Structure formats: structure tokens, C-alpha cells
Coordinates of C-alpha atoms and ligand atoms in Angstrom, one line a residue:
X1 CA 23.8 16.8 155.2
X2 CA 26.4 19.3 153.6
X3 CA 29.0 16.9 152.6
X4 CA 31.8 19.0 150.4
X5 CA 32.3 17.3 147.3
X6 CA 35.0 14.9 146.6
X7 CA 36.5 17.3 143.6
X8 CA 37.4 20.5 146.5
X9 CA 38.5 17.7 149.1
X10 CA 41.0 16.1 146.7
X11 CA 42.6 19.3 144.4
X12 CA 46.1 20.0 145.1
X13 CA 45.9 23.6 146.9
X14 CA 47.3 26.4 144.5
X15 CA 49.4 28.8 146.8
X16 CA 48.9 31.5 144.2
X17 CA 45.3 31.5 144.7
X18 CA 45.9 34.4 147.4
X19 CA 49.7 35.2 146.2
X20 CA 50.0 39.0 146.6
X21 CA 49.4 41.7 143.8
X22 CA 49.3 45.3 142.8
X23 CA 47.0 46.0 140.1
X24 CA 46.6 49.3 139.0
X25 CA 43.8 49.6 135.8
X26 CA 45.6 52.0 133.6
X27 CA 43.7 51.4 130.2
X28 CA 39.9 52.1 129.6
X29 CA 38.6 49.5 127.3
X30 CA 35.6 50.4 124.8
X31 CA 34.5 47.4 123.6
X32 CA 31.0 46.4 120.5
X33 CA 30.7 47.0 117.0
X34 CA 31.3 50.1 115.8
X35 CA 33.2 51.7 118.8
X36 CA 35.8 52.8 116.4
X37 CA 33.7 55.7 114.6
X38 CA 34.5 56.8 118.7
X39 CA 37.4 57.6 118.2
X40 CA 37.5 61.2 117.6
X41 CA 35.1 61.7 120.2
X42 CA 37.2 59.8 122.8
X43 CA 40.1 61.5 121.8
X44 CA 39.1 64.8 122.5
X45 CA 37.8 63.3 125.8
X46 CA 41.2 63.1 126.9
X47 CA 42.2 66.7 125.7
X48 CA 43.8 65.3 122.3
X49 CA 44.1 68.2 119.1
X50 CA 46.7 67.0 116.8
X51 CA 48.5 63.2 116.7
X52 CA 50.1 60.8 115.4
X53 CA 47.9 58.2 113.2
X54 CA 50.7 55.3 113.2
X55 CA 49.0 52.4 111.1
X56 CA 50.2 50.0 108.1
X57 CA 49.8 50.0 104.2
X58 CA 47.0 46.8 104.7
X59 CA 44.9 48.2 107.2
X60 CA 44.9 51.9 105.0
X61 CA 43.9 49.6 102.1
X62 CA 40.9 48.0 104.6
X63 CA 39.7 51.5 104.8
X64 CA 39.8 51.8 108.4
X65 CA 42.3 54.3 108.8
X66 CA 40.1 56.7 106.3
X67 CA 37.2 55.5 109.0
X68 CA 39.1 55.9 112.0
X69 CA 41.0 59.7 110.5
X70 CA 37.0 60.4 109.6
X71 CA 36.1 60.5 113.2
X72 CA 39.2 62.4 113.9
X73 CA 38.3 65.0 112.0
X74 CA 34.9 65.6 112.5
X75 CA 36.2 66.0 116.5
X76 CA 38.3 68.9 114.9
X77 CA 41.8 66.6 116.1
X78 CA 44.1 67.2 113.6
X79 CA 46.2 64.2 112.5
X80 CA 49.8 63.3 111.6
X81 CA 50.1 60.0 109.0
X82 CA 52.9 57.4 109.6
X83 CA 51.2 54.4 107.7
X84 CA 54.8 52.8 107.0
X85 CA 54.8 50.1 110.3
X86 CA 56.3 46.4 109.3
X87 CA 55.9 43.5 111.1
X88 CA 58.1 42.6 113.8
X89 CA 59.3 46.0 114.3
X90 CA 62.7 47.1 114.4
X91 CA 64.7 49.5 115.9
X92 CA 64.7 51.0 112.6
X93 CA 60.4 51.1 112.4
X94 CA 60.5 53.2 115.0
X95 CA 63.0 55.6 114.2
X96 CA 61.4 56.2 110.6
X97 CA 57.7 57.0 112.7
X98 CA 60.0 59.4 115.1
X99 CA 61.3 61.0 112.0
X100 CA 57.4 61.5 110.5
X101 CA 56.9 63.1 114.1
X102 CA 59.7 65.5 115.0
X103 CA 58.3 69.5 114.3
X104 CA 55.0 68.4 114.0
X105 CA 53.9 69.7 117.8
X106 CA 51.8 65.9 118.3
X107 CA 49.9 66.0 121.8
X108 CA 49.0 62.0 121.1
X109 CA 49.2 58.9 119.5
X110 CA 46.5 56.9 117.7
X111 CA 47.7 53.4 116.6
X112 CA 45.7 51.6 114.4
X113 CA 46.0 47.9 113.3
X114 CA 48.1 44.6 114.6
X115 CA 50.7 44.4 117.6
X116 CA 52.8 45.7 115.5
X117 CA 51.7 49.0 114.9
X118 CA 50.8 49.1 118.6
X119 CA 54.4 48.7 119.8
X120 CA 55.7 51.2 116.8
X121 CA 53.3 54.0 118.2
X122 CA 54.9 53.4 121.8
X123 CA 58.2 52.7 120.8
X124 CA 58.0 56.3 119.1
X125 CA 56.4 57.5 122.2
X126 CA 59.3 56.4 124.4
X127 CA 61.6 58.1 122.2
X128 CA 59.7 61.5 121.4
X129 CA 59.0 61.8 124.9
X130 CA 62.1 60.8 126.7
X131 CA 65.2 60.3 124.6
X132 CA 67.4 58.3 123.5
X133 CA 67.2 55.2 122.2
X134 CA 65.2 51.9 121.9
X135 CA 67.6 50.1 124.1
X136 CA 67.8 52.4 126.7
X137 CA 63.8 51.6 127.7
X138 CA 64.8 47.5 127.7
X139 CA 63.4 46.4 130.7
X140 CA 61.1 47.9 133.2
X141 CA 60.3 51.6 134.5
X142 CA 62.8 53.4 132.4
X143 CA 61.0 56.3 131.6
X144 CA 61.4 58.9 133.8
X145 CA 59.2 61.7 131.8
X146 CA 55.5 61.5 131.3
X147 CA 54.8 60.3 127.8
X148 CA 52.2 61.2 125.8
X149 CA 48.4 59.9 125.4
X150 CA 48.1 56.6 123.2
X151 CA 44.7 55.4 122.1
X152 CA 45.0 52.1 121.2
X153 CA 42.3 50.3 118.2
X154 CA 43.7 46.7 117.4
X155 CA 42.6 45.8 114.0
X156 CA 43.9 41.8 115.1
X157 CA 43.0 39.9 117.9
X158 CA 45.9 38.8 119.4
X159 CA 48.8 40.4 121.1
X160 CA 46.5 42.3 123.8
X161 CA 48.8 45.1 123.4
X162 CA 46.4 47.6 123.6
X163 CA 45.9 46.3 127.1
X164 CA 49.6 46.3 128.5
X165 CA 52.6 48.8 129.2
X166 CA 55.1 46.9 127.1
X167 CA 56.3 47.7 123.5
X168 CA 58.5 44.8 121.7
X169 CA 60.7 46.1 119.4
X170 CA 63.6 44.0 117.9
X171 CA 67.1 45.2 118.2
X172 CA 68.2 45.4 114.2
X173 CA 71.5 44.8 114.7
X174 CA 70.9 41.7 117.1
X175 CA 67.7 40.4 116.1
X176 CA 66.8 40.1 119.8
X177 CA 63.1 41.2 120.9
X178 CA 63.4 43.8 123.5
X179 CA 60.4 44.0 126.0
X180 CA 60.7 48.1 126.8
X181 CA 58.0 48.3 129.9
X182 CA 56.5 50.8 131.4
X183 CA 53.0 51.8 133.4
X184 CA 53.1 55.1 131.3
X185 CA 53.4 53.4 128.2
X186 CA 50.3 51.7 128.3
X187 CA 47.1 53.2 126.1
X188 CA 45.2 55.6 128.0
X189 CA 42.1 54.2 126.0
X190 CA 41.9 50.8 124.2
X191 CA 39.1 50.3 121.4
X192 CA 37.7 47.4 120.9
X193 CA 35.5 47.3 117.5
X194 CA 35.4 43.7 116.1
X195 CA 34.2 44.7 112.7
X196 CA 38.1 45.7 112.4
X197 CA 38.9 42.5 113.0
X198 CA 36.4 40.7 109.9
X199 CA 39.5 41.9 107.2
X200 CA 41.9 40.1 108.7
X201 CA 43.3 37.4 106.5
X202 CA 42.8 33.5 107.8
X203 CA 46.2 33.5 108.1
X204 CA 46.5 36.3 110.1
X205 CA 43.4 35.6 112.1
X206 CA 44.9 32.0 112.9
X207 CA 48.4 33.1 114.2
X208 CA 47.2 36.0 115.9
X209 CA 44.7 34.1 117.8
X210 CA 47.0 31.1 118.6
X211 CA 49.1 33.8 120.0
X212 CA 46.0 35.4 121.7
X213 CA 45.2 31.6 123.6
X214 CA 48.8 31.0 124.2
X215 CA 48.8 34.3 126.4
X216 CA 45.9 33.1 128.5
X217 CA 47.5 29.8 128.8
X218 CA 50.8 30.8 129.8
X219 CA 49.6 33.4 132.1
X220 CA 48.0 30.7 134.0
X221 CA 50.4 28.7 135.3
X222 CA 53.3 31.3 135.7
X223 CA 55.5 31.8 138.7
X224 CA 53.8 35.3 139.0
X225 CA 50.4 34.4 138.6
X226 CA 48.2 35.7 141.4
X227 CA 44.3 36.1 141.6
X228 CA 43.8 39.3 139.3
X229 CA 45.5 37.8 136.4
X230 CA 43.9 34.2 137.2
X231 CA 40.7 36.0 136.9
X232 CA 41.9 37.8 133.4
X233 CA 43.8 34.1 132.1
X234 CA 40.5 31.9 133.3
X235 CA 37.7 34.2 131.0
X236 CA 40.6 34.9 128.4
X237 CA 41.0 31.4 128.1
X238 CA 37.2 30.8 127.7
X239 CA 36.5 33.1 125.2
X240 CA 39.8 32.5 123.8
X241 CA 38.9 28.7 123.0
X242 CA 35.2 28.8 122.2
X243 CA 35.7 31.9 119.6
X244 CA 39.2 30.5 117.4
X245 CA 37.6 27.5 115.8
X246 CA 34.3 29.1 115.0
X247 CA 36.6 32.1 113.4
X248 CA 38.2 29.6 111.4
X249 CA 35.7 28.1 110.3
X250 CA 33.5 31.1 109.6
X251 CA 35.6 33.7 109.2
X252 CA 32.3 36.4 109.2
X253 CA 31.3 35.3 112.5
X254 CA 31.1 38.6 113.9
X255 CA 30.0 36.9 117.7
X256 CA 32.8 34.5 117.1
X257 CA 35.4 37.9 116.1
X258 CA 33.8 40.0 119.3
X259 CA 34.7 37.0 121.3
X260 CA 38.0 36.4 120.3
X261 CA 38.9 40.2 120.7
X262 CA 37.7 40.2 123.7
X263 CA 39.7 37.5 124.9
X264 CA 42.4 38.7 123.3
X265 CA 41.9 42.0 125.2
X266 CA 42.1 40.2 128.9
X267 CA 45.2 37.9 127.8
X268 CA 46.5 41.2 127.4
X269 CA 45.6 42.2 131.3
X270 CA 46.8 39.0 132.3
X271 CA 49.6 39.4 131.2
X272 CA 50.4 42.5 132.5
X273 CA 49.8 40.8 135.9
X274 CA 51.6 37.7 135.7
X275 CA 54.3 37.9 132.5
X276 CA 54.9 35.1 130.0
X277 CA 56.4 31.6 129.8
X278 CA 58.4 29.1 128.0
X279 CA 56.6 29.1 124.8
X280 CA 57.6 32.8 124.4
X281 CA 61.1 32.1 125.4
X282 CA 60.6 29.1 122.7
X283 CA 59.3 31.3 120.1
X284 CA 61.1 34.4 120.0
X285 CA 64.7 32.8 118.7
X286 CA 62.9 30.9 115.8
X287 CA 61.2 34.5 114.5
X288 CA 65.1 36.0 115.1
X289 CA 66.1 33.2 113.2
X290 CA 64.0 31.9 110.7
X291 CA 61.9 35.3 110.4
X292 CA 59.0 33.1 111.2
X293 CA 56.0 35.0 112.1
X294 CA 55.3 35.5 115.9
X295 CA 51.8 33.4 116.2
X296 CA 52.9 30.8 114.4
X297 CA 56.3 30.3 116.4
X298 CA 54.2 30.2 119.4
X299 CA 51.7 27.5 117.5
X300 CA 54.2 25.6 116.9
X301 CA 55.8 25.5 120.3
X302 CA 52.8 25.9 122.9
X303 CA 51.6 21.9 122.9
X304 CA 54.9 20.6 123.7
X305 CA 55.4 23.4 126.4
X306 CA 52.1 22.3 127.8
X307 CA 53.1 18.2 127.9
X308 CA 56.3 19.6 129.5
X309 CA 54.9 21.8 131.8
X310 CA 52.2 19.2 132.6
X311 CA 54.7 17.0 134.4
X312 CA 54.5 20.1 137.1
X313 CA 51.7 19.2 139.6
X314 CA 50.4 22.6 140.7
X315 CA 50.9 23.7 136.4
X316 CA 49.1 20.8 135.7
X317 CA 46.0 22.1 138.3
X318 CA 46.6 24.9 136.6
X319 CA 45.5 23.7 133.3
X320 CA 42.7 21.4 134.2
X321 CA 40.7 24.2 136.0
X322 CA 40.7 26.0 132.7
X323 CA 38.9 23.1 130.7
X324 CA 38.7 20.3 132.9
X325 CA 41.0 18.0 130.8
X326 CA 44.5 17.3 131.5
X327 CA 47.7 18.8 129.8
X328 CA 48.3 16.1 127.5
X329 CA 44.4 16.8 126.0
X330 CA 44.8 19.8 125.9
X331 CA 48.0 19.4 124.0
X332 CA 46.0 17.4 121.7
X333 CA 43.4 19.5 120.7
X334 CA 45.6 22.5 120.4
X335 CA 47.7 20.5 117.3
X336 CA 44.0 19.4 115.9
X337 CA 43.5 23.6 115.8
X338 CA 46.5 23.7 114.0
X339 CA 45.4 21.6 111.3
X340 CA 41.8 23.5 111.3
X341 CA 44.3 26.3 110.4
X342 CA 46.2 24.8 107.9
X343 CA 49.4 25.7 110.1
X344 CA 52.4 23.3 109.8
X345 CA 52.8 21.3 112.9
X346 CA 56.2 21.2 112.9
X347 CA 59.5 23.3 112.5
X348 CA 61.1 20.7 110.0
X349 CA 58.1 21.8 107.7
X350 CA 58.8 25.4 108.5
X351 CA 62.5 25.5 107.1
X352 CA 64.1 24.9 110.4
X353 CA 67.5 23.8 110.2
X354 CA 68.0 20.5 111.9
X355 CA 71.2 21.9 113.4
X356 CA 70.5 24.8 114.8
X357 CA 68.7 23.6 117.6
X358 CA 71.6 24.5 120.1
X359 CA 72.0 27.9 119.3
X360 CA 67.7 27.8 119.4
X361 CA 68.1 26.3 122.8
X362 CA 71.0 28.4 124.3
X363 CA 69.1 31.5 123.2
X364 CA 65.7 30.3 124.3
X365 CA 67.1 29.6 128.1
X366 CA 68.4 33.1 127.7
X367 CA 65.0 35.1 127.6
X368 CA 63.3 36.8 130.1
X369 CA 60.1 35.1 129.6
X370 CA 61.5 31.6 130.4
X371 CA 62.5 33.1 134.2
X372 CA 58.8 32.5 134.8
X373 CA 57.7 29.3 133.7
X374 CA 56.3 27.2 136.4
X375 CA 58.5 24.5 135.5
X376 CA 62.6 25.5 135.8
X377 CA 63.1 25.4 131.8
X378 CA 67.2 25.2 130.7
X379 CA 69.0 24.9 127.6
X380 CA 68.7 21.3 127.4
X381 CA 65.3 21.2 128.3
X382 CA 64.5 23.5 125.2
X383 CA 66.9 21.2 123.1
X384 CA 64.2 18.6 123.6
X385 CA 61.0 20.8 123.0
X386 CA 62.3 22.1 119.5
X387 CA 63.5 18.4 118.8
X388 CA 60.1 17.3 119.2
X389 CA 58.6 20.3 117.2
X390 CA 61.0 19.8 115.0
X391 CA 59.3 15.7 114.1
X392 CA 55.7 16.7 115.2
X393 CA 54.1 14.4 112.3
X394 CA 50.9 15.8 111.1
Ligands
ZN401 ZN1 52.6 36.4 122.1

């Protein structure tokens, strides 16, 4: 007798499962050990003879961009240096890497190192190739010229930027993160070499991959999700969740790194299919604010966004075909990763002001990200997620 299980009989149908989508590959992804000494070789590949090496004063002193301009070389592609990229980049950032750029006759980018320098080598490339300024590109589709080649090699895993067409670049005057999108500015070639990722420092390695396993959980329940980016947030997710401990606990777990980048890599994709939620719409006034450093914002945030969205029957589906556990669990064991981190679990530890919750709140309900969360999210729903982060005992 073929009776269907109980489990399929009695889970709440998910409408998205066959919600339309467009998904158009744009990025080839290289992925093992050693895959950056590639990169001359790929480079040329795509037609590349002289670009633009955009990287940071930590990963030159890791020696991969010696590594990484090695290869270049020895392909006979010449290369530009702009090894000046800050965290959180500015408006400002990228105008300094335009200025090491102009004259120079640059027929590509290679960016080497965190989200950071990712979103400073397109940034540039939005303005080099097309124009104008940073804020013109806010939004989606706004280049109308072709820009030029980007190979992407993320020396974190975390953002996934080397596998989406969006560069976030913070307006100086305003503070606000501006999401400039589009399908050409996404890397014609992503590498991903984990032995990048072993000099990380734990710190680094634990915000980045919070951030990393936020992406695959927010892209799961969105109001956009859809099958392709279910697939990406389900296996992002899995890697995602079985690779962070280990890497905290062992930081020269190279399996554990591969498997974290990889992850990383498909939040990325899944996010490019299905956007962000409320975390992000959480996190990104407290870095405005308080300067606090992306991954950790979203640390902080992300288990009371998961209780909150859990309330949300399909969202709470959602989250228990990732793990099998409920929000509230999963809530749980995201605060106990915290701790395995050394990451404060709340924002009163983090110099949050008390009183500047409103504002928080008002700016929160205000970002683009929070449109898509499952879950209608408003100002006075964030008032209460940052008052609870704000007391989260340890
Ligand atoms: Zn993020």
C-alpha cells in the first residue's frame, strides 16, 4: 500500500514553491584550493591586458595580492594598484579608486578581498564606464553603457558579492547604504579559493559568516522568493550552518573554510533572486549610526527577526524545511553561535544609545530591504526588535 506520509499530507502549501522567475547565470564561479594562482589565466580568457587590481592594505599584507598580481603577470596582463579600499565604503572610496584609474587605459577590474573591496571595484566601474555619480546608479538598471569585465576573488566568506549585480556604497554625506544594481555589474568570473579565506581574523571570519547565514536565511522566507533562489537559500543554508561552528572552532579547517565559501557564494545567488529582509533593514541604521560593523549588526538582529517572523505561518514553513526545528530554535542556537564567537548579544553591550531607538526604528522601516520581508515590518514593529536586542542577556 503507498500511503503518503503524514509530514506531505499535513505541511501548509508554500505558493512560492512554483512562484514565477527569470534567472539569467551571469557569473562563472571557479571554485577549490588554489583556483586563485588562475587568475591570470582566466583573465586573459575573457580578453583582459591591463586592470585595475582594487584590494586593501590587510589582504596586500596576507600576500595574496603579490599571489594573485603573480599570476597576472605571468599571463602578460598588466595591472593598475588601488590597495587603499576601507570598510563600509563611501562615496568618497570610490572616487579615490576612480581617481587611481582615469588615463590609465584599464580594460578590467580585478577585486581582491572582503565585500568591501568588491563593491569599491564596481562602484568605480559604474562610474568609469558610465558617468556620473554614485547616486545616480541607486536602484536598479541604471546603467545604460556596457561596463567593463570584473573578476571577482573574495578573500572573506560572507557577503556573496562576487555572485550578485549590486555594489553598496554608503552616501558620505548621509550615511545611508545605497544598493546601486545592475545585471552588468555583476563579475564576469567569481573565484573561489578558500586558502584566501584561512587569514581571515576570527573576528572577521565570525561576522562575515553570520552575515553569510543571515543571507540564506532571509532569502528563504522573502516575498520574492521563488524556486531558483529556494534552491540557492536551502544548500546555502546547509553549508552555511554546518561550516561556521567548525570555523570557529578551528579556524584552519580548510573543509570547514571551502564550505563556508561556498555557501557564502550561493547566498550570494539567492539573493540575487529573491532580495533581503528585515534583519538588513535592522542592521543597516545601527552601522550608519553606531559605525558598527555590518556582520555583527546583522548578528545581533537576525534571532529576533526570526521569533518575529516566526509568528508568520508560511515564514515559519519556511524555516523548518531548512533544519527541521522551529523559529524559536533556531533563534536559539543562532545566539549560542554568538557566544561561540565571542559576539555581544546585545546592542546595550555594543554602545547603543537607549534613546535612539526611534530614529533606529523610523530609519529601519525606511529601507528597501524591509519591503520584502514575509511579515509586513513598520516602525513600531522595529521599535520592539531593537528593544529586545537592546536587553538580550547573555
Ligand atoms: Zn548582509
Amino acid at each position: 500500500m503507498n500511503r503518503r506520509p503524514a509530514k506531505f499530507v499535513d505541511a501548509p502549501a508554500d505558493r512560492a514553491c512554483f512562484a514565477p522567475f527569470d534567472h539569467q547565470p551571469r557569473t562563472r564561479l571557479v571554485f577549490g584550493s588554489n583556483t586563485a594562482e588562475r587568475a591570470g589565466e582566466l583573465a586573459r580568457q575573457i580578453g583582459l591586458k591591463k586592470v585595475l587590481l582594487v584590494t586593501d592594505p590587510g589582504v596586500v599584507a596576507a600576500g595574496h595580492a603579490e599571489r594573485v598580481g603573480r599570476s597576472l603577470r605571468a599571463a602578460r596582463v598588466k595591472i593598475v594598484l588601488f590597495d587603499k579600499v576601507r570598510e563600509n565604503p563611501a562615496t568618497g572610496d570610490v572616487a579615490a579608486c576612480l581617481g587611481a584609474v582615469r588615463g590609465t587605459g584599464i580594460d578590467g577590474f580585478v577585486a581582491l578581498g572582503g565585500g568591501s573591496s568588491l563593491d569599491t571595484a564596481k562602484g568605480c566601474n559604474f562610474l568609469l564606464s558610465n558617468g556620473g555619480r554614485m547616486q545616480d546608479y541607486w536602484g536598479v538598471g541604471k546603467a545604460a553603457r556596457a561596463m567593463l569585465p570584473l573578476i571577482a576573488i573574495p578573500t572573506t566568506a560572507g557577503t556573496g558579492s562576487e555572485c550578485q549585480s549590486f555594489a553598496l556604497i554608503a552616501d558620505e554625506t548621509t550615511h545611508q547604504k545605497m544598493a546601486c544594481g545592475d545585471p552588468k555589474a555583476a563579475a564576469r568570473i567569481a573565484i573561489l579559493d578558500p586558502l584566501l579565506t584561512l587569514s581571515q581574523p576570527p573576528r572577521v571570519a565570525a561576522c562575515t559568516g553570520l552575515d553569510a547565514l543571515s543571507h540564506a536565511l532571509e532569502t528563504a522566507v522573502t516575498k520574492r522568493r521563488n524556486p531558483i533562489s529556494q534552491a540557492y537559500s536551502r544548500e546555502a543554508f546547509r553549508l552555511c550552518w554546518a561550516s561556521l561552528p567548525r570555523v570557529l572552532e578551528r579556524p584552519d579547517d580548510l573543509e570547514a573554510r571551502a564550505g563556508l565559501l561556498l555557501g557564502a557564494a550561493l547566498a550570494g545567488l539567492a539573493i540575487e533572486n529573491s532580495m533581503l529582509g528585515a534583519t538588513h533593514a535592522a542592521a543597516n541604521p545601527l552601522t550608519a549610526h553606531f559605525n558598527m560593523v555590518h556582520g555583527q549588526a546583522i548578528g545581533l538582529m537576525l534571532p529576533h527577526v526570526l521569533r518575529f517572523n516566526g509568528h508568520d505561518p508560511t515564514a515559519a514553513h519556511c524555516y523548518a524545511s531548512l533544519d527541521s526545528s522551529n523559529a524559536a530554535d533556531l533563534a536559539e542556537e543562532l545566539e549560542s553561535l554568538l557566544d561561540l564567537a565571542g559576539l555581544p548579544r546585545s546592542l546595550s553591550q555594543c554602545g547603543v544609545e537607549h534613546s535612539s531607538i526611534p530614529v533606529l526604528a523610523r530609519e529601519a522601516a525606511r529601507q528597501w530591504t524591509a519591503s520584502f520581508n514575509p511579515r509586513p515590518v513598520r516602525a513600531a514593529d522595529f521599535v520592539r526588535l531593537y528593544e529586545a536586542a537592546w536587553e538580550s542577556a547573555k
